[in-house]
mmCIF file of C-alpha atoms in Angstrom:
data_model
loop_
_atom_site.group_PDB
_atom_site.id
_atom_site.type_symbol
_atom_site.label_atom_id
_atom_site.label_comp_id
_atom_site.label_asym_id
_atom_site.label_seq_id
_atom_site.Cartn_x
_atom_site.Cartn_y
_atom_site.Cartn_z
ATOM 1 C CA UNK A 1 -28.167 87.090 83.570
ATOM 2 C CA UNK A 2 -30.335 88.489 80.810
ATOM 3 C CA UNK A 3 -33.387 88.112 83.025
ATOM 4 C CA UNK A 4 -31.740 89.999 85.418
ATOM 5 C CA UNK A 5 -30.780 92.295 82.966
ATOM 6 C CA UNK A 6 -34.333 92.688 81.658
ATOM 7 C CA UNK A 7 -35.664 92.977 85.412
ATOM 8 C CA UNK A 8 -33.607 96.043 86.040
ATOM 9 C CA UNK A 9 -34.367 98.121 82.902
ATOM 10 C CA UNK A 10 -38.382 97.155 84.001
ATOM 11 C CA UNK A 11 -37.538 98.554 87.215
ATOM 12 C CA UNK A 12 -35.568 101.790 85.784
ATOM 13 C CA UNK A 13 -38.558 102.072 83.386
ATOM 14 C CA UNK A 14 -40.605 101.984 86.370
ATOM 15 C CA UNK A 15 -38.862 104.802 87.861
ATOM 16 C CA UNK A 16 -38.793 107.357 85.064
ATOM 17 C CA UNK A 17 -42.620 106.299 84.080
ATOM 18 C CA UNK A 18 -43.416 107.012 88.410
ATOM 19 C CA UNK A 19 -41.001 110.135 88.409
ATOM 20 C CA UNK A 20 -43.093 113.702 88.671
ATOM 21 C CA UNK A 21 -43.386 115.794 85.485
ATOM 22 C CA UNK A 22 -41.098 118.654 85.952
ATOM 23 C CA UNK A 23 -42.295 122.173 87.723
ATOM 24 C CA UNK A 24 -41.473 125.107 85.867
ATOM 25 C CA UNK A 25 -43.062 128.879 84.929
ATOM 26 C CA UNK A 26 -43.003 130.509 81.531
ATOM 27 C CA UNK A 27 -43.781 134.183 81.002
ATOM 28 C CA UNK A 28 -46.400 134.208 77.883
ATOM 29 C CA UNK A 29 -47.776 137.613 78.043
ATOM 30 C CA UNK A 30 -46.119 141.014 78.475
ATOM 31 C CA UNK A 31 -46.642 144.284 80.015
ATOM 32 C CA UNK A 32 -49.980 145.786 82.355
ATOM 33 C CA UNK A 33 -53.114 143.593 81.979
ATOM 34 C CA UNK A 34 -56.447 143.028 83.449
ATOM 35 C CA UNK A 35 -59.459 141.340 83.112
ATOM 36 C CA UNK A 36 -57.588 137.570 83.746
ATOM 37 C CA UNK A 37 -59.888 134.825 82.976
ATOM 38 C CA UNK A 38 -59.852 131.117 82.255
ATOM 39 C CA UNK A 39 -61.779 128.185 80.950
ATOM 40 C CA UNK A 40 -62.080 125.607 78.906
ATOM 41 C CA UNK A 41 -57.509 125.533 78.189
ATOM 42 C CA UNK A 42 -57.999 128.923 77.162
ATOM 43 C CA UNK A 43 -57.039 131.816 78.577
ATOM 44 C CA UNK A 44 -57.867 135.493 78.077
ATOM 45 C CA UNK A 45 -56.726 138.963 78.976
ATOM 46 C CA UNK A 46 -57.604 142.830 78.258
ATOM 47 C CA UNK A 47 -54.762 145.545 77.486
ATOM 48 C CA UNK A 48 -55.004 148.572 75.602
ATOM 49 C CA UNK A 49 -58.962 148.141 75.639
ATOM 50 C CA UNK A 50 -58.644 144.778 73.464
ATOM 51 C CA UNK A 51 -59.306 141.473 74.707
ATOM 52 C CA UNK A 52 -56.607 138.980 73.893
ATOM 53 C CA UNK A 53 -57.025 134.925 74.306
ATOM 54 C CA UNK A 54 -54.353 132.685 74.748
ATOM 55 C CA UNK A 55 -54.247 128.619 74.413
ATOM 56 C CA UNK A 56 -51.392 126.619 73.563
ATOM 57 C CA UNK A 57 -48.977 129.197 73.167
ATOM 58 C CA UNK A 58 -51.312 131.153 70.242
ATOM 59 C CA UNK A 59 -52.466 134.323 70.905
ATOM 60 C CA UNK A 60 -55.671 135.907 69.425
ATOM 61 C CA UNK A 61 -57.241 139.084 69.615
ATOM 62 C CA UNK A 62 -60.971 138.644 69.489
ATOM 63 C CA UNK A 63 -62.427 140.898 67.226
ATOM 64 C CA UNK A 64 -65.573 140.780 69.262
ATOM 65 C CA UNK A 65 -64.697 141.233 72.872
ATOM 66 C CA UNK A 66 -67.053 140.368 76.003
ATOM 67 C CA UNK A 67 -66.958 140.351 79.786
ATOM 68 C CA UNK A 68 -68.578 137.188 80.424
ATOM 69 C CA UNK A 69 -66.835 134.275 82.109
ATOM 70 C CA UNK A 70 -65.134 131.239 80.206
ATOM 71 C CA UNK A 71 -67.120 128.205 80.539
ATOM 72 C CA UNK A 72 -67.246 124.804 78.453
ATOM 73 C CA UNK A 73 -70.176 123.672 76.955
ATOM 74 C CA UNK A 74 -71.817 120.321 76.523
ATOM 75 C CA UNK A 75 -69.107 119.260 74.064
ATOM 76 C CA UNK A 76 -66.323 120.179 76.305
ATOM 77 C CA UNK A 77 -65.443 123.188 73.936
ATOM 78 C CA UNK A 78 -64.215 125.940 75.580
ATOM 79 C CA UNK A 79 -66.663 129.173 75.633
ATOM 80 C CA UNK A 80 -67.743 132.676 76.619
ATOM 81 C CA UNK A 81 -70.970 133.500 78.423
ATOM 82 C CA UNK A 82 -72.633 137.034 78.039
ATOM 83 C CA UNK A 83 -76.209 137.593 78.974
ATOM 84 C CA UNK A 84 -78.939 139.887 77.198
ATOM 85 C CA UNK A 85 -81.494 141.134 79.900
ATOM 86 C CA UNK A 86 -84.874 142.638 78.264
ATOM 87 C CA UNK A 87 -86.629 145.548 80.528
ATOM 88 C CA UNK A 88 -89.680 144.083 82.925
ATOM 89 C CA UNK A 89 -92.868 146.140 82.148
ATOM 90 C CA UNK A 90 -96.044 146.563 84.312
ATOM 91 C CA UNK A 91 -93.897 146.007 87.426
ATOM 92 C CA UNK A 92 -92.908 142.270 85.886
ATOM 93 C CA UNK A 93 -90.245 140.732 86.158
ATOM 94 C CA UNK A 94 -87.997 140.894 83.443
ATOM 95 C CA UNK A 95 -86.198 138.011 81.158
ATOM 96 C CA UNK A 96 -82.308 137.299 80.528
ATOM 97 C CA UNK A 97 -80.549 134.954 77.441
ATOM 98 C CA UNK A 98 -77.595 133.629 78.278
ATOM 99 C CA UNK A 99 -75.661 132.613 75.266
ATOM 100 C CA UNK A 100 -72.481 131.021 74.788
ATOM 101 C CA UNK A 101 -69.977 131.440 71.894
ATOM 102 C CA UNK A 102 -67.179 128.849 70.690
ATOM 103 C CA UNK A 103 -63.461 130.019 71.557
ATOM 104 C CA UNK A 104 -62.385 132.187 69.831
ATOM 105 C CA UNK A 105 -64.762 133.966 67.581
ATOM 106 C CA UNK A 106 -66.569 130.855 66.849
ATOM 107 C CA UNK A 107 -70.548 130.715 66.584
ATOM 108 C CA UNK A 108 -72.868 131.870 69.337
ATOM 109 C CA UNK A 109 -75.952 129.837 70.348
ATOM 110 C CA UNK A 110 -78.836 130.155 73.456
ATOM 111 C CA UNK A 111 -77.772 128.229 76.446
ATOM 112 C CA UNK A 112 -80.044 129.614 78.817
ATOM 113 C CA UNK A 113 -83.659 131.395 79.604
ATOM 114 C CA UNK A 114 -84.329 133.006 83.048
ATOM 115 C CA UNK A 115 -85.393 135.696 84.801
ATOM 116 C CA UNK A 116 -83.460 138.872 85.086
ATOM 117 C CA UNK A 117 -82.551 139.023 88.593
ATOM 118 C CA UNK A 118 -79.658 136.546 88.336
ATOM 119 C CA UNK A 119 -76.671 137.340 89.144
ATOM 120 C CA UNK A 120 -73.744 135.332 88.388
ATOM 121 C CA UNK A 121 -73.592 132.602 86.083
ATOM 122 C CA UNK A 122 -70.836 129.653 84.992
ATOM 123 C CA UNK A 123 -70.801 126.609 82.703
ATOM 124 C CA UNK A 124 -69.059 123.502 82.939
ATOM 125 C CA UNK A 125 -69.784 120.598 80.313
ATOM 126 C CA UNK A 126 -73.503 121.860 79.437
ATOM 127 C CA UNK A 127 -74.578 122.417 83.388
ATOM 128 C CA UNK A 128 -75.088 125.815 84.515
ATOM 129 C CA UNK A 129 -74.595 127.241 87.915
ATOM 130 C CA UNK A 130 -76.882 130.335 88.495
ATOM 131 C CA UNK A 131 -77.423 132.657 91.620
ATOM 132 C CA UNK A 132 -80.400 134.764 91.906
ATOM 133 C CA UNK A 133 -80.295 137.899 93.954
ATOM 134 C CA UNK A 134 -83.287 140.509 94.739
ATOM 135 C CA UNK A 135 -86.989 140.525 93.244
ATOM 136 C CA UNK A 136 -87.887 138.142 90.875
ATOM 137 C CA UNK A 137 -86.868 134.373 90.964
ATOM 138 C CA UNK A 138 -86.789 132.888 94.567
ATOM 139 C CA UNK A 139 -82.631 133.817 95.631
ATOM 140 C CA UNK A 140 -80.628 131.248 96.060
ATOM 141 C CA UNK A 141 -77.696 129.187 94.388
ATOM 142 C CA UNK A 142 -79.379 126.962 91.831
ATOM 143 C CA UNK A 143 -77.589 124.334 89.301
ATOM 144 C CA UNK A 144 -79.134 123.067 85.754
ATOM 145 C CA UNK A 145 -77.717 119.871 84.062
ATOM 146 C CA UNK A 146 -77.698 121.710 81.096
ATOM 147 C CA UNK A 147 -79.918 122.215 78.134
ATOM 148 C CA UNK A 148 -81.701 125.041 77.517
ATOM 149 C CA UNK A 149 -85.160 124.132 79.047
ATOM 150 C CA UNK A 150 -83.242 121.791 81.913
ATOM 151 C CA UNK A 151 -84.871 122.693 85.191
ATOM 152 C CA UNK A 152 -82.770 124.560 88.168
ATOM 153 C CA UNK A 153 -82.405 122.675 91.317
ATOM 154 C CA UNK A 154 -81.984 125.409 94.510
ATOM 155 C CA UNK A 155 -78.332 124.425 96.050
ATOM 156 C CA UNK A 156 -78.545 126.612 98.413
ATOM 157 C CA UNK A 157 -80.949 129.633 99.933
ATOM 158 C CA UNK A 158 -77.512 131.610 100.954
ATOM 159 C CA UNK A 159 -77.174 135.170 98.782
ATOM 160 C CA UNK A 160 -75.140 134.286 95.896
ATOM 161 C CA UNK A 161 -71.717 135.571 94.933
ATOM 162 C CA UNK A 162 -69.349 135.478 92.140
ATOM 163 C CA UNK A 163 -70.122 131.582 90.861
ATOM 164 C CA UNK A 164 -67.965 128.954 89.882
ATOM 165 C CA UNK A 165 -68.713 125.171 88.416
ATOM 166 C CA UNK A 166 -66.050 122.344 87.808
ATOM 167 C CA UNK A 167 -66.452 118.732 86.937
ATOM 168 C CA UNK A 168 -66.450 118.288 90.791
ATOM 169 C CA UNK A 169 -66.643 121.380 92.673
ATOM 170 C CA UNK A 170 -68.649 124.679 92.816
ATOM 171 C CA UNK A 171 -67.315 127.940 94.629
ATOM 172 C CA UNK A 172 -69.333 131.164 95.753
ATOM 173 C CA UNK A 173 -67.520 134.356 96.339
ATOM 174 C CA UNK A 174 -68.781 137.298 97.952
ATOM 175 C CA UNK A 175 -66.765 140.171 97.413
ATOM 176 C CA UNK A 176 -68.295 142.799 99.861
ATOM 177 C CA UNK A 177 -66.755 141.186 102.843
ATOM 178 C CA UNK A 178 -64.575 138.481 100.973
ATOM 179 C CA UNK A 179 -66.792 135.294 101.818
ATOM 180 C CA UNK A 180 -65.659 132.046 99.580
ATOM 181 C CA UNK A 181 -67.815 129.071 100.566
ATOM 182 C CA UNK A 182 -67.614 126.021 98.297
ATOM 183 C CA UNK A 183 -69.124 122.486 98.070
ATOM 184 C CA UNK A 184 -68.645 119.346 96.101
ATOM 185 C CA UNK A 185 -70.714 118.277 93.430
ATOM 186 C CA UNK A 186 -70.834 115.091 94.960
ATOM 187 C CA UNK A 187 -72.891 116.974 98.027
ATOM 188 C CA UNK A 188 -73.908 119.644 96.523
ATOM 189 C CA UNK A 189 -76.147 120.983 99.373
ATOM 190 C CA UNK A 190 -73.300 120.872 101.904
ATOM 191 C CA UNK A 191 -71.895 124.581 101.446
ATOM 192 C CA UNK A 192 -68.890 125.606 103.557
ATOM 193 C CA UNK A 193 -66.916 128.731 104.384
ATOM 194 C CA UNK A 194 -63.312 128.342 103.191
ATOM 195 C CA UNK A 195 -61.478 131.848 103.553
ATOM 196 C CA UNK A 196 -62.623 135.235 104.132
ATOM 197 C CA UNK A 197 -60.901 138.707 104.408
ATOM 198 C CA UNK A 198 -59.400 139.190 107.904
ATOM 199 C CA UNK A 199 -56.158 141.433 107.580
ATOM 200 C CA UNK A 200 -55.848 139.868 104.403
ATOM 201 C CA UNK A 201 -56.519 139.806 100.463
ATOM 202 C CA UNK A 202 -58.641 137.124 99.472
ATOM 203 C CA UNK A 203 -59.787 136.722 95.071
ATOM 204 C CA UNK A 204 -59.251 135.117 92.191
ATOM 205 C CA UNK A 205 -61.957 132.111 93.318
ATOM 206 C CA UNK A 206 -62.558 129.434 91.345
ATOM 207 C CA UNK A 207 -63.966 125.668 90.726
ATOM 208 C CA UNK A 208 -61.213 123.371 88.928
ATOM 209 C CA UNK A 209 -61.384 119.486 88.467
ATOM 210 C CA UNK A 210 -62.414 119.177 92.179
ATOM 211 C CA UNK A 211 -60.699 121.713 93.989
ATOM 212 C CA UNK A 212 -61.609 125.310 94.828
ATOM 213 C CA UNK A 213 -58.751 127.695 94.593
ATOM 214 C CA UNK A 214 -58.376 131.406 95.458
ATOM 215 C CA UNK A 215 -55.418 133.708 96.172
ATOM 216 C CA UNK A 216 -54.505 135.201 99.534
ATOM 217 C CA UNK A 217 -52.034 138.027 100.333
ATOM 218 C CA UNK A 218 -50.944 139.574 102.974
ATOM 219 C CA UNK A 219 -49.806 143.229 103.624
ATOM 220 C CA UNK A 220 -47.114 145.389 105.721
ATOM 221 C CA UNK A 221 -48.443 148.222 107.830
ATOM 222 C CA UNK A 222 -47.045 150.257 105.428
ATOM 223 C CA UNK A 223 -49.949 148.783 102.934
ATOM 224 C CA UNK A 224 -46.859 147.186 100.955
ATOM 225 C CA UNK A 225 -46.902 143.459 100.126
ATOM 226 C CA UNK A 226 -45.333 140.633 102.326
ATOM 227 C CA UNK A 227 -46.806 137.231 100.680
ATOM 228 C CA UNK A 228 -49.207 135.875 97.991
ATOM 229 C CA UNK A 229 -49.940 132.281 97.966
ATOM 230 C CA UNK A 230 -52.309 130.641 96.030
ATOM 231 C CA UNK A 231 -54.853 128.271 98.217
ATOM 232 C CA UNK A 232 -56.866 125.096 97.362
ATOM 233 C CA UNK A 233 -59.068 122.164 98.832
ATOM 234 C CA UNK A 234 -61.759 119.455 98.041
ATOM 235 C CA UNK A 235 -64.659 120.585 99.644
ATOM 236 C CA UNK A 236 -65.770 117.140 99.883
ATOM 237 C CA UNK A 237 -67.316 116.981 103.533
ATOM 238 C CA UNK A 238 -64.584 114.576 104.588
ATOM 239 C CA UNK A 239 -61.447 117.047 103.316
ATOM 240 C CA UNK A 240 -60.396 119.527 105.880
ATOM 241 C CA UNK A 241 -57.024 120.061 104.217
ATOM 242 C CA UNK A 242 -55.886 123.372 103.318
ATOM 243 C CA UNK A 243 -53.163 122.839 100.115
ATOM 244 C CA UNK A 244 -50.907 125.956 99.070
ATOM 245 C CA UNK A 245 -48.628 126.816 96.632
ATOM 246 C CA UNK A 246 -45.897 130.149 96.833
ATOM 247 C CA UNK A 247 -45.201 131.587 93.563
ATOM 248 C CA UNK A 248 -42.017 132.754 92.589
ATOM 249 C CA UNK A 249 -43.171 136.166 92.810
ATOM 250 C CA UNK A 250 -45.742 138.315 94.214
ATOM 251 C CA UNK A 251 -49.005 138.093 92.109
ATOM 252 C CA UNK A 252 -52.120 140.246 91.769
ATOM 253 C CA UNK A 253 -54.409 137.789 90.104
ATOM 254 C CA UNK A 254 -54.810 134.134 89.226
ATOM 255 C CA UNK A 255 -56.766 131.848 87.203
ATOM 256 C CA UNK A 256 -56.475 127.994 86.872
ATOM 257 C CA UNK A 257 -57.305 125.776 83.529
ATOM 258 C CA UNK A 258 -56.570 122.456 82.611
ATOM 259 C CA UNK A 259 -54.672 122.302 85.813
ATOM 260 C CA UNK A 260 -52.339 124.840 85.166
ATOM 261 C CA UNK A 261 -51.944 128.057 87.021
ATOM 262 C CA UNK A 262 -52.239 131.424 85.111
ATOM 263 C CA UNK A 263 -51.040 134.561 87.206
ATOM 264 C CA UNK A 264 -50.091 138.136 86.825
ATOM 265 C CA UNK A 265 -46.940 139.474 88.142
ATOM 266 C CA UNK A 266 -48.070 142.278 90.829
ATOM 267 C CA UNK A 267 -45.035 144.945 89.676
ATOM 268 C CA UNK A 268 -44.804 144.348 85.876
ATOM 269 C CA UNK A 269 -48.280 142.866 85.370
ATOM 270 C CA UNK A 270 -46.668 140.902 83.275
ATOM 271 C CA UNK A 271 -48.341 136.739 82.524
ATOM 272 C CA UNK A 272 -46.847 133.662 83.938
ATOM 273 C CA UNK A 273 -47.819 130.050 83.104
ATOM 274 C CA UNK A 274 -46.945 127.358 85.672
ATOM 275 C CA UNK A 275 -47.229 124.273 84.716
ATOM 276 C CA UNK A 276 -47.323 121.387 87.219
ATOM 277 C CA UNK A 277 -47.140 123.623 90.313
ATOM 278 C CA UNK A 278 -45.987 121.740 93.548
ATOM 279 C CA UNK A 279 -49.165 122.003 96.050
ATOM 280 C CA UNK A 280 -48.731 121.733 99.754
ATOM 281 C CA UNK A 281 -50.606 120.876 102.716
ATOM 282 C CA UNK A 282 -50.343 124.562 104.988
ATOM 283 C CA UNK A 283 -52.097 125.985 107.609
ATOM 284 C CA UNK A 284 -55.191 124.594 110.095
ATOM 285 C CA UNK A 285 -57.493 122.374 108.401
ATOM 286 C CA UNK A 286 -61.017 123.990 108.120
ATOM 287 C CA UNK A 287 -62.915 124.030 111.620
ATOM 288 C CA UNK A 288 -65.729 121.180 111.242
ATOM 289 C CA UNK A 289 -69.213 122.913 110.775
ATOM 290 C CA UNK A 290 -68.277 126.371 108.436
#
């Protein structure tokens, strides 16, 4: 009898060790914002002209904002990328610095050294993901395994959007016509077309652990709002599966971290955290060659 007793509170352990971690949403920021970004477990915000980060339920206001996008570096710290571009003279080609600075207002250093026509860049654990647009370095998707003086190995000859890197996936997003292609770090050649704007909304893109996400919406005739849903997939060559999740409410903007979603409420602008958020498969798997 007591090994039968011990067997059954093994298999009731079992059970509550197997059981998922419980959904929910928490509101941590109030009234309109903009500028949502994410990286790194942090989290950061404008309103009122003053940029605001947010990780682990603290709430700074940097006292030297930026624009740039959250990355981590090669210490897994979470960090902010700006870029200083020098004028080209003679008809050269001019330079650009991109440096990173620890989370919050921590200490800036020079990640990386390249010519001036790029155009989007992200970090992820020391590697860089630039595009390169126009005259100047040959265009083209390009990836660095970090370091400042690391070479960049062309991805890709397709015109660059807004980038993305992950541990495992890399997303492009061009917003002119609402292109998001992604690929997998494991095939990182192997770009393919996930969503684009067709009588819909399609933003927010972004590389996380290995998924790409991105938000869709969809509109009345009346230009009002029927549905936001928040999309991801592997873009591993073999993964054709579209995954979705609905949000409680209608959203305008959404970021992902640390695998938790980050969104902004589309009639208060007011921002939600959702912690373990209960993905789907939806929709047609991706059509084989995009």
């Amino acid at each position: 009898m007591r090994l039968a007793g011990a067997a059954v509170v093994l298999v009731l352990l079992a059970l509550v060790a197997a059981a998922p971690a419980t959904a929910r949403e928490e509101r941590i920021a109030r009234g309109r914002i903009d500028g949502l970004q994410a990286g790194g477990g942090w989290v950061s915000w404008f309103r009122g002209g003053k940029q605001f980060v947010w990780r682990k339920g603290e709430v700074t206001k940097l006292d030297r904002p930026f624009l740039g996008p959250f990355g981590t570096d090669g210490a897994g710290r979470g960090v902010g990328l700006s870029a200083d571009c020098s004028a080209a003279s003679s008809g050269d080609v001019g330079t650009c610095t991109v440096r990173n600075r620890v989370l919050p207002d921590g200490p800036t250093s020079r990640a990386l050294v390249t010519e001036s026509n790029f155009s989007s860049v992200d970090e992820h654990r020391g590697s860089f993901i630039v595009g390169f647009r126009g005259r100047g370095h040959p265009r083209g998707i390009y990836l660095s395994a970090g370091g400042e003086n690391a070479a960049l190995e062309r991805l890709s000859k397709m015109r660059p959007g807004e980038l993305s890197v992950s541990s495992r996936a890399m997303t492009s997003f061009v917003p002119t016509d609402g292109r998001l292609y992604a690929a997998s770090r494991n095939h990182p050649h192997r770009w393919r077309l996930l969503a684009r704007s067709n009588h819909r909304i399609v933003g927010s893109p972004q590389a996380e652990g290995r998924f790409a996400y991105w938000l869709e919406g969809t509109f009345e005739p009346d230009g009002s709002v029927s549905a936001t849903r928040i999309m991801r997939v592997d873009p591993e060559p073999s993964d054709r599966h579209l995954e979705e999740f609905t949000p409680p409410r209608y959203i305008s903007a959404v970021v992902v971290t640390r695998a938790r979603l980050y969104y902004v409420d589309r009639e208060t602008g007011d921002l939600y955290e959702f912690i373990h958020p209960p993905f789907h498969r939806g929709g047609e798997p991706i059509p084989l060659g995009r």
